[in-house]
Structures are given as structure tokens and as C-alpha cells.
Amino acid sequence: MDAVLAETLAEAARFLAQIEARPAGVCAPRLEAAQLPEEGLGALGSLEEFKARFAPWLSGSAGPRYYGLVTGGVTPAALAGDWLVSVYDQNTVGSDESIAPQIELETIGLLRQLFGLPDEFSGAFVTGATMANFVGLALGRQWAGHQLGVDCAAQGLWGLEPLRVFSACPHSSVYKALAMLGMGREALTLTPCLPGREAADVGRLEEHLKRQEGRPCVVVANAGTVNTVDFDDLRAAAALRARYPFWLHVDAAFGGFAACSPRYAPLVEGLEAADSITIDAHKFLNVPYDAAMQFTRRTDLQAEVFQNAAAYLDAQVRADQYIHLTPENSRRLRALPSWFTLTAYGKQGYAEMVERLCALAQWLGAQIEGAREFHLLAPVRLNGVCFALADGAGCVPMEGVRRYLRGLQADGGVYLTPTVYAGVPAVRASLTNWRITQKDVEQAWEAMLRGAQR
Ligand SMILES: *Cc1c(COP(=O)(O)O)cnc(C)c1O
């Protein structure tokens, strides 16, 4: 074991020492079908095989010039925690046999403080924001069912008219969650955005709610849309609950981190009024995949949906009885990397990181705004930049955008991903990795310009 760990450590150190020079994107070859070895190669043999066949084709997604999707990195403390998760291999279902469930409970408490959420919020770690949205919407479904006299967890949805879900600019994973929950993708009605924005027009949302004529429904508010990083007015959305019965779920996968900084916290004012909240850990918290948190005040509904009653399990549902609260049964000590990084860098560390990355995004936005090669499509509100490629006064069509991005991928200086915003083929840059410095963004910007001039 010691030799395996020592060689693995050496490989990790080699990889991390070169992370800044590694191409942000690579063009990986397609693998041939592999044969399961008759006799194993041994752990050191498989490490050699991995290094020879796969390691050269890993992208620089952990590095400082990968701005695709919304991609965080891994802080040193988070990496230490993540390694130890596998060393300790605790099954965090919740029992008194180990401290592991209490570590998760404590970590949720630290995160509540980071985001300024009241103590009434309980929470749990899931694999990503998609699953956190799944849990939040499951709670909304359970709540709405109860309003109509149906226990959906017990009886299913068969006795109900379809439940409606309203959202102005939902993440695609909300549709996936609705499909998994039996509510159906078509349950979602898109409500209008404010003019020229991705934020909900709350007045128009109210019109939809009025038309529900008192039927309970679900509203998904967005705190950080993926194209232009726009924010719904959470306070105004929550205030509508005084007049209409709905469950308010807030998808704050990465935008929730605005709460860490006094400067950006106004973007998520009202977050604490939500019934359920999604926040990713593998984005702005900069812990490894797979980690996100779901928060709610209604642990009772959560236990109705996710209870896993069996003679050999503790039937009592406490906040750390995760087997009764999450989609998984057996689960790793997923909270540990978050505990390490929160303990290592504290509130100030995260405020500094969020503000630095947002300032770098603003810098990039300003370069784009001043360059004739690009059109900035929205103001930079947090850590994301959305822009089109200029073609005279117009914008380059999607085929040209894809060609540009393929060029950047081959160049390796920066990695960006495409989108369509307000009908315009566009490019997004998300600055979410703790490693990014001014020098990195300048290098990325040079690569962006090089690509546009090719
Ligand atoms: C990334 C993201 C998701 C999905 O998160 P995963 O962690 O990939 O499951 C959902 N909502 C928003 C706003 C996101 O940015």
C-alpha cells in the first residue's frame, strides 16, 4: 500500500506542478475497445497504464484558463479532504457507529453561516446541483400534494391534476428533475423575463399565479442563470406567497456564492425566504466533483419522500439520518472536502476568492466590450461573461462560433463553451476556479484574440 500511495502522490505532484502550463482544452482520441486483463497488472502497473494511455489527454479543467460551463477547481485543503474520504471510506447513512454523519451535519452548519441562512434550514450533500434540484422539487411536489389532500410519496401522482411549475430561465437540469419525479418536463411553464434580461418579470409571474386560481404550484427562482449570470428578485418572488400558494425553490447553484461577499450579497437578497435551495460545491466552493448541497426548512417533507424504512435501520429521523433524507442510501463522506476547505480558508477566504474572480470577469468583460472582434451581450454581474463574435455590425452564426471554439481548443490557451442568448449564437466564459490570477486571464484573452484573428 505504501508504495502505491507514494507513486500516486508523485503523479499528483507532477500533474499539479504543470497545471498552469497544461492546455486548457485538448482534442482527445477515441479509445479502442479494451480487454479486461486475464491477470491484473497490479496497482502500480495500472497507474503506469493510466499514465501512458490517458494522462496526456486530460484537459486543464482543474487549471486557471478553463472557463467552460461553470467549472470550479480544487483547493489544496479540499484535495486533502477528498483523498481522505476514500482512505476512511465511511458510509454516511447516519448512525451512531461513526462520527461521519455528524461531520456532514457540522459542514452544513458552516455552509449555512457562509451563505447567511437561518438555523432552521437543514441540508444534505448530494452529487450535484441536478440532484439538489431534484430534492427541492420533490419537496415542492410533496408539499403541493398535501395541499390537495394527497401524499405523493405514498400514493404517487395518479390522483392529481398535473402540478404546474413556473420559472423564467431555468437550468436544463430542472427539466431533467421534473422528468425523474414523474411531474414531467411539460409541467414547466416559462414565464417572461424582464426586457433584455434573463431575470424573471415578477409582475408577469404573478399573472400566471393568479390564473392558478388558488391551486398550489411550484416556482423555481434562479440566482445565477448560466448564460448571463442574471438573478431573479428573490425577495419580490417570495413576497407573492402572501397571496398565492406555491413552493419556492431557488436554484443558486453557483450564484449563491454572491452571499459570501458584502459587495455581491444584494444579488441574492431574499434567499433565506426560499422553501428549498440548491447550491453546488464543485463549482464556486472549489471542491472536487461530485458535491452539492440542498437546503430546506421542511425536513419533515424530506423524510416523507426519502425515508428508507427497514427493520435493521434506525426509524427515527434526525437531521443527520441521511438515509432517510437523500436519494442515495449508501453514500461517501461527501462533506469532508467541503469541511476541509471551509475550515482552511474561512469566511474571509471565500469572500476574497469570490471578489477576485468577479473582478477578473469584469476585466475580461471590459476587454471584450472594447474589442471590435466581439460584442459583449450582457453586463458582467458576477463571474460570467457572455459575448458574441462580431461580423461587421452583426454577429457570427453558430457554425462560425463552433469553428472559433474548436480553434481555441486546439490552441489550448483558453477553453470556452457555446450558447445561444436571446437568439444570438454566443460564447460564455465562467471564472470559477480559485487558481485564476490576472496573468491567467490576460493569457486567456490573448488566446481569444488570436483565435478571432485566425
Ligand atoms: C451547474 C448548474 C446546475 C447543474 O449542476 P450539476 O452540478 O452539473 O448537476 C443546475 N443549475 C445551475 C444554475 C447550474 O449552474
GROMACS .gro file of C-alpha atoms and ligand atoms in nm:
model
  469
    1MET     CA    1   0.000   0.000   0.000
    2ASP     CA    2   0.276   0.247   0.091
    3ALA     CA    3   0.444   0.211  -0.249
    4VAL     CA    4   0.112   0.264  -0.428
    5LEU     CA    5   0.037   0.577  -0.228
    6ALA     CA    6   0.389   0.712  -0.277
    7GLU     CA    7   0.372   0.667  -0.656
    8THR     CA    8   0.023   0.818  -0.665
    9LEU     CA    9   0.144   1.116  -0.465
   10ALA     CA   10   0.434   1.159  -0.709
   11GLU     CA   11   0.194   1.151  -1.004
   12ALA     CA   12  -0.038   1.401  -0.832
   13ALA     CA   13   0.254   1.634  -0.761
   14ARG     CA   14   0.374   1.609  -1.123
   15PHE     CA   15   0.026   1.685  -1.258
   16LEU     CA   16  -0.034   1.979  -1.026
   17ALA     CA   17   0.313   2.126  -1.084
   18GLN     CA   18   0.226   2.157  -1.453
   19ILE     CA   19  -0.138   2.252  -1.424
   20GLU     CA   20  -0.077   2.612  -1.534
   21ALA     CA   21   0.106   2.507  -1.848
   22ARG     CA   22  -0.138   2.228  -1.941
   23PRO     CA   23  -0.359   2.311  -2.242
   24ALA     CA   24  -0.699   2.429  -2.118
   25GLY     CA   25  -0.875   2.209  -2.371
   26VAL     CA   26  -0.747   1.902  -2.555
   27CYS     CA   27  -0.874   1.707  -2.855
   28ALA     CA   28  -0.876   1.354  -2.710
   29PRO     CA   29  -0.862   1.049  -2.942
   30ARG     CA   30  -1.143   0.791  -2.942
   31LEU     CA   31  -1.043   0.484  -2.742
   32GLU     CA   32  -1.048   0.136  -2.891
   33ALA     CA   33  -1.248  -0.128  -2.703
   34ALA     CA   34  -1.030  -0.259  -2.419
   35GLN     CA   35  -0.979  -0.616  -2.299
   36LEU     CA   36  -1.022  -0.693  -1.931
   37PRO     CA   37  -0.676  -0.828  -1.835
   38GLU     CA   38  -0.676  -1.200  -1.762
   39GLU     CA   39  -0.419  -1.142  -1.493
   40GLY     CA   40  -0.426  -0.799  -1.333
   41LEU     CA   41  -0.139  -0.553  -1.378
   42GLY     CA   42  -0.126  -0.466  -1.009
   43ALA     CA   43  -0.193  -0.120  -0.870
   44LEU     CA   44   0.143   0.022  -0.982
   45GLY     CA   45   0.100  -0.143  -1.322
   46SER     CA   46  -0.242   0.014  -1.368
   47LEU     CA   47  -0.100   0.352  -1.267
   48GLU     CA   48   0.165   0.315  -1.541
   49GLU     CA   49  -0.100   0.207  -1.790
   50PHE     CA   50  -0.316   0.505  -1.696
   51LYS     CA   51  -0.027   0.748  -1.732
   52ALA     CA   52   0.070   0.610  -2.071
   53ARG     CA   53  -0.276   0.588  -2.225
   54PHE     CA   54  -0.493   0.855  -2.061
   55ALA     CA   55  -0.294   1.117  -1.871
   56PRO     CA   56  -0.173   1.312  -2.180
   57TRP     CA   57  -0.534   1.361  -2.288
   58LEU     CA   58  -0.674   1.507  -1.968
   59SER     CA   59  -0.792   1.865  -2.010
   60GLY     CA   60  -0.677   2.155  -1.797
   61SER     CA   61  -1.023   2.180  -1.637
   62ALA     CA   62  -0.858   2.192  -1.293
   63GLY     CA   63  -0.638   2.480  -1.409
   64PRO     CA   64  -0.668   2.858  -1.444
   65ARG     CA   65  -0.764   2.900  -1.813
   66TYR     CA   66  -1.059   2.663  -1.838
   67TYR     CA   67  -1.369   2.884  -1.840
   68GLY     CA   68  -1.619   2.641  -1.993
   69LEU     CA   69  -1.958   2.562  -1.835
   70VAL     CA   70  -1.928   2.670  -1.470
   71THR     CA   71  -1.618   2.488  -1.358
   72GLY     CA   72  -1.453   2.519  -1.020
   73GLY     CA   73  -1.113   2.385  -0.926
   74VAL     CA   74  -0.992   2.210  -0.615
   75THR     CA   75  -0.831   2.398  -0.326
   76PRO     CA   76  -0.537   2.226  -0.152
   77ALA     CA   77  -0.745   2.169   0.161
   78ALA     CA   78  -1.036   2.029  -0.043
   79LEU     CA   79  -0.798   1.788  -0.214
   80ALA     CA   80  -0.665   1.669   0.122
   81GLY     CA   81  -1.020   1.611   0.240
   82ASP     CA   82  -1.115   1.430  -0.079
   83TRP     CA   83  -0.822   1.190  -0.060
   84LEU     CA   84  -0.911   1.110   0.299
   85VAL     CA   85  -1.274   1.041   0.210
   86SER     CA   86  -1.152   0.738   0.019
   87VAL     CA   87  -0.896   0.642   0.282
   88TYR     CA   88  -1.155   0.644   0.561
   89ASP     CA   89  -1.432   0.501   0.339
   90GLN     CA   90  -1.715   0.579   0.581
   91ASN     CA   91  -2.072   0.502   0.479
   92THR     CA   92  -2.251   0.823   0.573
   93VAL     CA   93  -2.606   0.694   0.605
   94GLY     CA   94  -2.639   0.821   0.960
   95SER     CA   95  -2.586   0.608   1.266
   96ASP     CA   96  -2.402   0.635   1.594
   97GLU     CA   97  -2.131   0.392   1.493
   98SER     CA   98  -1.915   0.671   1.343
   99ILE     CA   99  -1.877   1.048   1.366
  100ALA     CA  100  -1.912   1.075   0.987
  101PRO     CA  101  -2.281   1.184   0.973
  102GLN     CA  102  -2.211   1.447   1.236
  103ILE     CA  103  -1.924   1.580   1.024
  104GLU     CA  104  -2.171   1.628   0.740
  105LEU     CA  105  -2.416   1.796   0.978
  106GLU     CA  106  -2.142   2.027   1.102
  107THR     CA  107  -2.038   2.110   0.745
  108ILE     CA  108  -2.394   2.201   0.654
  109GLY     CA  109  -2.389   2.433   0.956
  110LEU     CA  110  -2.070   2.600   0.834
  111LEU     CA  111  -2.222   2.648   0.490
  112ARG     CA  112  -2.537   2.797   0.643
  113GLN     CA  113  -2.311   3.057   0.802
  114LEU     CA  114  -2.122   3.117   0.479
  115PHE     CA  115  -2.449   3.188   0.295
  116GLY     CA  116  -2.617   3.368   0.586
  117LEU     CA  117  -2.903   3.117   0.605
  118PRO     CA  118  -3.103   3.090   0.927
  119ASP     CA  119  -3.057   2.789   1.155
  120GLU     CA  120  -3.399   2.649   1.062
  121PHE     CA  121  -3.251   2.529   0.734
  122SER     CA  122  -3.141   2.168   0.736
  123GLY     CA  123  -2.939   2.034   0.449
  124ALA     CA  124  -2.758   1.742   0.297
  125PHE     CA  125  -2.490   1.673   0.042
  126VAL     CA  126  -2.591   1.525  -0.292
  127THR     CA  127  -2.388   1.459  -0.606
  128GLY     CA  128  -2.451   1.787  -0.785
  129ALA     CA  129  -2.695   2.070  -0.836
  130THR     CA  130  -2.906   1.849  -1.062
  131MET     CA  131  -2.977   1.620  -0.766
  132ALA     CA  132  -3.020   1.917  -0.533
  133ASN     CA  133  -3.284   2.049  -0.774
  134PHE     CA  134  -3.438   1.701  -0.778
  135VAL     CA  135  -3.465   1.700  -0.397
  136GLY     CA  136  -3.601   2.056  -0.384
  137LEU     CA  137  -3.865   1.983  -0.648
  138ALA     CA  138  -3.954   1.654  -0.473
  139LEU     CA  139  -4.025   1.861  -0.162
  140GLY     CA  140  -4.236   2.103  -0.366
  141ARG     CA  141  -4.429   1.809  -0.511
  142GLN     CA  142  -4.487   1.664  -0.164
  143TRP     CA  143  -4.597   1.999  -0.026
  144ALA     CA  144  -4.836   2.068  -0.315
  145GLY     CA  145  -4.980   1.716  -0.286
  146HIS     CA  146  -5.057   1.772   0.081
  147GLN     CA  147  -5.239   2.095  -0.004
  148LEU     CA  148  -5.460   1.884  -0.231
  149GLY     CA  149  -5.506   1.601   0.017
  150VAL     CA  150  -5.266   1.358  -0.150
  151ASP     CA  151  -4.946   1.213  -0.004
  152CYS     CA  152  -4.748   1.185  -0.328
  153ALA     CA  153  -4.468   0.987  -0.164
  154ALA     CA  154  -4.719   0.722  -0.057
  155GLN     CA  155  -4.977   0.736  -0.335
  156GLY     CA  156  -4.794   0.874  -0.634
  157LEU     CA  157  -4.932   1.142  -0.861
  158TRP     CA  158  -5.217   0.937  -1.005
  159GLY     CA  159  -5.494   1.116  -0.814
  160LEU     CA  160  -5.381   1.466  -0.906
  161GLU     CA  161  -5.428   1.703  -1.194
  162PRO     CA  162  -5.080   1.787  -1.330
  163LEU     CA  163  -4.887   2.015  -1.094
  164ARG     CA  164  -4.760   2.333  -1.260
  165VAL     CA  165  -4.407   2.466  -1.224
  166PHE     CA  166  -4.315   2.824  -1.318
  167SER     CA  167  -3.971   2.960  -1.392
  168ALA     CA  168  -3.834   3.237  -1.613
  169CYS     CA  169  -3.495   3.099  -1.711
  170PRO     CA  170  -3.447   2.756  -1.554
  171HIS     CA  171  -3.135   2.545  -1.583
  172SER     CA  172  -3.180   2.240  -1.806
  173SER     CA  173  -3.145   2.015  -1.502
  174VAL     CA  174  -3.481   2.139  -1.373
  175TYR     CA  175  -3.646   1.967  -1.672
  176LYS     CA  176  -3.447   1.652  -1.602
  177ALA     CA  177  -3.553   1.658  -1.237
  178LEU     CA  178  -3.919   1.700  -1.337
  179ALA     CA  179  -3.889   1.401  -1.571
  180MET     CA  180  -3.737   1.190  -1.293
  181LEU     CA  181  -4.006   1.300  -1.047
  182GLY     CA  182  -4.297   1.192  -1.265
  183MET     CA  183  -4.414   1.553  -1.284
  184GLY     CA  184  -4.299   1.567  -1.644
  185ARG     CA  185  -4.091   1.814  -1.837
  186GLU     CA  186  -4.411   1.969  -1.972
  187ALA     CA  187  -4.517   2.069  -1.620
  188LEU     CA  188  -4.287   2.368  -1.659
  189THR     CA  189  -4.427   2.695  -1.792
  190LEU     CA  190  -4.169   2.956  -1.886
  191THR     CA  191  -4.269   3.295  -1.752
  192PRO     CA  192  -4.145   3.617  -1.915
  193CYS     CA  193  -3.811   3.775  -1.833
  194LEU     CA  194  -3.755   4.144  -1.776
  195PRO     CA  195  -3.677   4.322  -2.108
  196GLY     CA  196  -3.323   4.240  -2.223
  197ARG     CA  197  -3.261   4.024  -1.917
  198GLU     CA  198  -3.268   3.662  -1.801
  199ALA     CA  199  -3.428   3.763  -1.470
  200ALA     CA  200  -3.795   3.692  -1.407
  201ASP     CA  201  -4.050   3.966  -1.461
  202VAL     CA  202  -4.215   3.912  -1.124
  203GLY     CA  203  -4.527   4.105  -1.227
  204ARG     CA  204  -4.579   3.863  -1.517
  205LEU     CA  205  -4.510   3.568  -1.286
  206GLU     CA  206  -4.791   3.696  -1.067
  207GLU     CA  207  -5.031   3.687  -1.364
  208HIS     CA  208  -4.952   3.317  -1.408
  209LEU     CA  209  -5.002   3.252  -1.039
  210LYS     CA  210  -5.334   3.434  -1.045
  211ARG     CA  211  -5.452   3.207  -1.325
  212GLN     CA  212  -5.386   2.907  -1.099
  213GLU     CA  213  -5.698   3.017  -0.903
  214GLY     CA  214  -5.562   2.900  -0.571
  215ARG     CA  215  -5.417   2.569  -0.692
  216PRO     CA  216  -5.083   2.502  -0.528
  217CYS     CA  217  -4.782   2.505  -0.761
  218VAL     CA  218  -4.405   2.536  -0.763
  219VAL     CA  219  -4.191   2.836  -0.859
  220VAL     CA  220  -3.826   2.788  -0.946
  221ALA     CA  221  -3.641   3.115  -0.900
  222ASN     CA  222  -3.294   3.146  -1.045
  223ALA     CA  223  -3.000   3.302  -0.868
  224GLY     CA  224  -2.734   3.296  -1.137
  225THR     CA  225  -2.851   3.193  -1.485
  226VAL     CA  226  -2.593   3.010  -1.690
  227ASN     CA  227  -2.583   3.243  -1.992
  228THR     CA  228  -2.561   3.593  -1.849
  229VAL     CA  229  -2.550   3.518  -1.472
  230ASP     CA  230  -2.868   3.708  -1.404
  231PHE     CA  231  -3.066   3.700  -1.081
  232ASP     CA  232  -3.438   3.689  -1.011
  233ASP     CA  233  -3.560   3.933  -0.748
  234LEU     CA  234  -3.590   3.668  -0.477
  235ARG     CA  235  -3.748   3.899  -0.224
  236ALA     CA  236  -4.024   4.004  -0.465
  237ALA     CA  237  -4.086   3.642  -0.570
  238ALA     CA  238  -4.109   3.531  -0.207
  239ALA     CA  239  -4.348   3.816  -0.125
  240LEU     CA  240  -4.601   3.669  -0.372
  241ARG     CA  241  -4.653   3.380  -0.130
  242ALA     CA  242  -4.868   3.609   0.085
  243ARG     CA  243  -5.128   3.595  -0.196
  244TYR     CA  244  -5.067   3.267  -0.382
  245PRO     CA  245  -4.994   2.917  -0.259
  246PHE     CA  246  -4.664   2.798  -0.407
  247TRP     CA  247  -4.340   2.627  -0.308
  248LEU     CA  248  -4.041   2.849  -0.377
  249HIS     CA  249  -3.732   2.661  -0.488
  250VAL     CA  250  -3.421   2.869  -0.561
  251ASP     CA  251  -3.156   2.729  -0.794
  252ALA     CA  252  -2.849   2.916  -0.667
  253ALA     CA  253  -2.603   2.654  -0.792
  254PHE     CA  254  -2.317   2.898  -0.825
  255GLY     CA  255  -2.486   3.238  -0.779
  256GLY     CA  256  -2.548   3.155  -0.414
  257PHE     CA  257  -2.183   3.240  -0.353
  258ALA     CA  258  -2.269   3.606  -0.405
  259ALA     CA  259  -2.381   3.582  -0.042
  260CYS     CA  260  -2.015   3.536   0.066
  261SER     CA  261  -1.925   3.893  -0.024
  262PRO     CA  262  -2.089   4.209   0.112
  263ARG     CA  263  -2.035   4.361  -0.230
  264TYR     CA  264  -2.234   4.097  -0.421
  265ALA     CA  265  -2.473   3.978  -0.147
  266PRO     CA  266  -2.753   4.214  -0.266
  267LEU     CA  267  -2.787   3.990  -0.575
  268VAL     CA  268  -2.928   3.710  -0.355
  269GLU     CA  269  -3.125   3.915  -0.105
  270GLY     CA  270  -3.428   3.713  -0.005
  271LEU     CA  271  -3.257   3.376  -0.049
  272GLU     CA  272  -3.343   3.289   0.310
  273ALA     CA  273  -3.714   3.314   0.225
  274ALA     CA  274  -3.693   3.010  -0.006
  275ASP     CA  275  -3.856   2.679   0.084
  276SER     CA  276  -3.570   2.488  -0.074
  277ILE     CA  277  -3.232   2.592  -0.211
  278THR     CA  278  -2.974   2.434  -0.442
  279ILE     CA  279  -2.605   2.529  -0.412
  280ASP     CA  280  -2.323   2.346  -0.583
  281ALA     CA  281  -1.998   2.269  -0.405
  282HIS     CA  282  -1.800   2.155  -0.709
  283LYS     CA  283  -1.834   2.498  -0.868
  284PHE     CA  284  -1.758   2.806  -0.652
  285LEU     CA  285  -1.666   2.617  -0.334
  286ASN     CA  286  -1.382   2.461  -0.537
  287VAL     CA  287  -1.411   2.106  -0.408
  288PRO     CA  288  -1.380   1.805  -0.643
  289TYR     CA  289  -1.679   1.656  -0.825
  290ASP     CA  290  -1.936   1.527  -0.705
  291ALA     CA  291  -2.074   1.759  -0.444
  292ALA     CA  292  -2.366   1.995  -0.395
  293MET     CA  293  -2.596   2.091  -0.112
  294GLN     CA  294  -2.972   2.103  -0.086
  295PHE     CA  295  -3.121   2.312   0.193
  296THR     CA  296  -3.476   2.326   0.322
  297ARG     CA  297  -3.678   2.419   0.625
  298ARG     CA  298  -3.907   2.119   0.573
  299THR     CA  299  -3.706   1.817   0.680
  300ASP     CA  300  -4.040   1.654   0.766
  301LEU     CA  301  -4.146   1.651   0.398
  302GLN     CA  302  -3.800   1.532   0.301
  303ALA     CA  303  -3.830   1.234   0.533
  304GLU     CA  304  -4.170   1.151   0.384
  305VAL     CA  305  -4.017   1.131   0.037
  306PHE     CA  306  -3.679   0.975   0.106
  307GLN     CA  307  -3.743   0.757   0.414
  308ASN     CA  308  -3.592   0.415   0.382
  309ALA     CA  309  -3.768   0.213   0.648
  310ALA     CA  310  -3.629  -0.132   0.722
  311ALA     CA  311  -3.621  -0.347   1.030
  312TYR     CA  312  -3.244  -0.318   1.060
  313LEU     CA  313  -3.235   0.063   1.030
  314ASP     CA  314  -3.297   0.335   1.282
  315ALA     CA  315  -3.653   0.453   1.216
  316GLN     CA  316  -3.605   0.778   1.398
  317VAL     CA  317  -3.537   1.068   1.159
  318ARG     CA  318  -3.282   1.313   1.285
  319ALA     CA  319  -3.117   1.581   1.071
  320ASP     CA  320  -2.812   1.356   1.029
  321GLN     CA  321  -3.008   1.041   0.938
  322TYR     CA  322  -2.918   1.091   0.575
  323ILE     CA  323  -3.050   0.756   0.460
  324HIS     CA  324  -3.400   0.896   0.524
  325LEU     CA  325  -3.330   1.234   0.362
  326THR     CA  326  -3.144   1.185   0.035
  327PRO     CA  327  -3.191   0.992  -0.290
  328GLU     CA  328  -2.893   0.768  -0.210
  329ASN     CA  329  -2.876   0.510   0.063
  330SER     CA  330  -2.509   0.419   0.099
  331ARG     CA  331  -2.302   0.730   0.041
  332ARG     CA  332  -1.946   0.851   0.083
  333LEU     CA  333  -1.846   1.116   0.332
  334ARG     CA  334  -1.906   1.369   0.059
  335ALA     CA  335  -1.899   1.663   0.301
  336LEU     CA  336  -1.537   1.615   0.406
  337PRO     CA  337  -1.364   1.811   0.124
  338SER     CA  338  -1.604   2.099   0.195
  339TRP     CA  339  -1.532   2.079   0.568
  340PHE     CA  340  -1.159   2.094   0.498
  341THR     CA  341  -1.176   2.390   0.262
  342LEU     CA  342  -1.421   2.590   0.478
  343THR     CA  343  -1.208   2.529   0.785
  344ALA     CA  344  -0.887   2.614   0.597
  345TYR     CA  345  -0.991   2.942   0.436
  346GLY     CA  346  -1.290   3.060   0.636
  347LYS     CA  347  -1.538   3.331   0.555
  348GLN     CA  348  -1.269   3.577   0.453
  349GLY     CA  349  -1.101   3.333   0.220
  350TYR     CA  350  -1.424   3.278   0.030
  351ALA     CA  351  -1.517   3.647   0.024
  352GLU     CA  352  -1.173   3.724  -0.118
  353MET     CA  353  -1.197   3.447  -0.379
  354VAL     CA  354  -1.546   3.547  -0.498
  355GLU     CA  355  -1.448   3.915  -0.522
  356ARG     CA  356  -1.122   3.838  -0.703
  357LEU     CA  357  -1.290   3.613  -0.960
  358CYS     CA  358  -1.569   3.865  -1.017
  359ALA     CA  359  -1.313   4.144  -1.065
  360LEU     CA  360  -1.129   3.928  -1.320
  361ALA     CA  361  -1.457   3.857  -1.501
  362GLN     CA  362  -1.522   4.233  -1.511
  363TRP     CA  363  -1.175   4.288  -1.656
  364LEU     CA  364  -1.240   4.029  -1.927
  365GLY     CA  365  -1.581   4.184  -1.996
  366ALA     CA  366  -1.420   4.526  -2.037
  367GLN     CA  367  -1.164   4.390  -2.288
  368ILE     CA  368  -1.445   4.227  -2.487
  369GLU     CA  369  -1.651   4.544  -2.483
  370GLY     CA  370  -1.357   4.743  -2.617
  371ALA     CA  371  -1.259   4.499  -2.896
  372ARG     CA  372  -1.403   4.510  -3.246
  373GLU     CA  373  -1.380   4.128  -3.270
  374PHE     CA  374  -1.657   4.076  -3.011
  375HIS     CA  375  -1.991   4.206  -2.882
  376LEU     CA  376  -2.050   4.186  -2.507
  377LEU     CA  377  -2.410   4.063  -2.473
  378ALA     CA  378  -2.480   4.144  -2.108
  379PRO     CA  379  -2.322   4.335  -1.822
  380VAL     CA  380  -2.088   4.126  -1.604
  381ARG     CA  381  -2.284   4.087  -1.280
  382LEU     CA  382  -2.079   3.816  -1.108
  383ASN     CA  383  -1.827   3.569  -1.251
  384GLY     CA  384  -1.963   3.508  -1.603
  385VAL     CA  385  -1.910   3.683  -1.936
  386CYS     CA  386  -2.143   3.629  -2.233
  387PHE     CA  387  -2.044   3.757  -2.577
  388ALA     CA  388  -2.089   3.710  -2.950
  389LEU     CA  389  -1.828   3.713  -3.225
  390ALA     CA  390  -1.858   4.030  -3.431
  391ASP     CA  391  -1.915   4.014  -3.803
  392GLY     CA  392  -1.915   4.380  -3.902
  393ALA     CA  393  -2.213   4.523  -3.716
  394GLY     CA  394  -2.375   4.178  -3.684
  395CYS     CA  395  -2.291   3.853  -3.509
  396VAL     CA  396  -2.119   3.541  -3.643
  397PRO     CA  397  -2.363   3.246  -3.684
  398MET     CA  398  -2.335   2.927  -3.475
  399GLU     CA  399  -2.120   2.741  -3.728
  400GLY     CA  400  -1.863   3.020  -3.704
  401VAL     CA  401  -1.885   3.022  -3.324
  402ARG     CA  402  -1.817   2.647  -3.319
  403ARG     CA  403  -1.524   2.685  -3.557
  404TYR     CA  404  -1.382   2.959  -3.331
  405LEU     CA  405  -1.420   2.740  -3.021
  406ARG     CA  406  -1.261   2.439  -3.195
  407GLY     CA  407  -0.969   2.667  -3.280
  408LEU     CA  408  -0.935   2.772  -2.916
  409GLN     CA  409  -0.949   2.409  -2.809
  410ALA     CA  410  -0.666   2.318  -3.043
  411ASP     CA  411  -0.469   2.628  -2.934
  412GLY     CA  412  -0.509   2.529  -2.566
  413GLY     CA  413  -0.473   2.885  -2.437
  414VAL     CA  414  -0.829   2.903  -2.308
  415TYR     CA  415  -1.135   2.678  -2.303
  416LEU     CA  416  -1.481   2.830  -2.357
  417THR     CA  417  -1.823   2.683  -2.435
  418PRO     CA  418  -2.100   2.799  -2.672
  419THR     CA  419  -2.457   2.904  -2.601
  420VAL     CA  420  -2.743   3.090  -2.761
  421TYR     CA  421  -2.857   3.403  -2.583
  422ALA     CA  422  -3.166   3.595  -2.698
  423GLY     CA  423  -3.140   3.413  -3.031
  424VAL     CA  424  -2.777   3.514  -3.079
  425PRO     CA  425  -2.510   3.240  -3.112
  426ALA     CA  426  -2.273   3.325  -2.831
  427VAL     CA  427  -1.982   3.220  -2.613
  428ARG     CA  428  -1.965   3.206  -2.234
  429ALA     CA  429  -1.670   3.240  -2.003
  430SER     CA  430  -1.715   3.148  -1.638
  431LEU     CA  431  -1.435   3.234  -1.395
  432THR     CA  432  -1.489   2.999  -1.102
  433ASN     CA  433  -1.152   2.839  -1.027
  434TRP     CA  434  -0.965   2.967  -0.718
  435ARG     CA  435  -0.635   2.947  -0.913
  436ILE     CA  436  -0.719   3.217  -1.166
  437THR     CA  437  -0.497   3.525  -1.150
  438GLN     CA  438  -0.479   3.841  -1.359
  439LYS     CA  439  -0.190   3.689  -1.556
  440ASP     CA  440  -0.403   3.384  -1.647
  441VAL     CA  441  -0.692   3.598  -1.770
  442GLU     CA  442  -0.450   3.805  -1.975
  443GLN     CA  443  -0.312   3.488  -2.136
  444ALA     CA  444  -0.665   3.365  -2.199
  445TRP     CA  445  -0.757   3.699  -2.353
  446GLU     CA  446  -0.456   3.683  -2.588
  447ALA     CA  447  -0.569   3.336  -2.698
  448MET     CA  448  -0.923   3.467  -2.756
  449LEU     CA  449  -0.792   3.747  -2.975
  450ARG     CA  450  -0.552   3.514  -3.162
  451GLY     CA  451  -0.848   3.286  -3.235
  452ALA     CA  452  -1.064   3.571  -3.363
  453GLN     CA  453  -0.788   3.694  -3.594
  454ARG     CA  454  -0.718   3.350  -3.744
  455LIG     C1  455  -2.435   2.369  -1.292
  455LIG     C2  456  -2.576   2.404  -1.266
  455LIG     C3  457  -2.674   2.307  -1.243
  455LIG     C4  458  -2.645   2.159  -1.258
  455LIG     O1  459  -2.544   2.125  -1.173
  455LIG     P1  460  -2.464   1.988  -1.173
  455LIG     O2  461  -2.376   2.010  -1.057
  455LIG     O3  462  -2.395   1.981  -1.304
  455LIG     O4  463  -2.561   1.878  -1.153
  455LIG     C5  464  -2.800   2.348  -1.210
  455LIG     N1  465  -2.831   2.479  -1.204
  455LIG     C6  466  -2.741   2.576  -1.229
  455LIG     C7  467  -2.783   2.720  -1.223
  455LIG     C8  468  -2.610   2.542  -1.260
  455LIG     O5  469  -2.520   2.638  -1.284
   0.00000   0.00000   0.00000
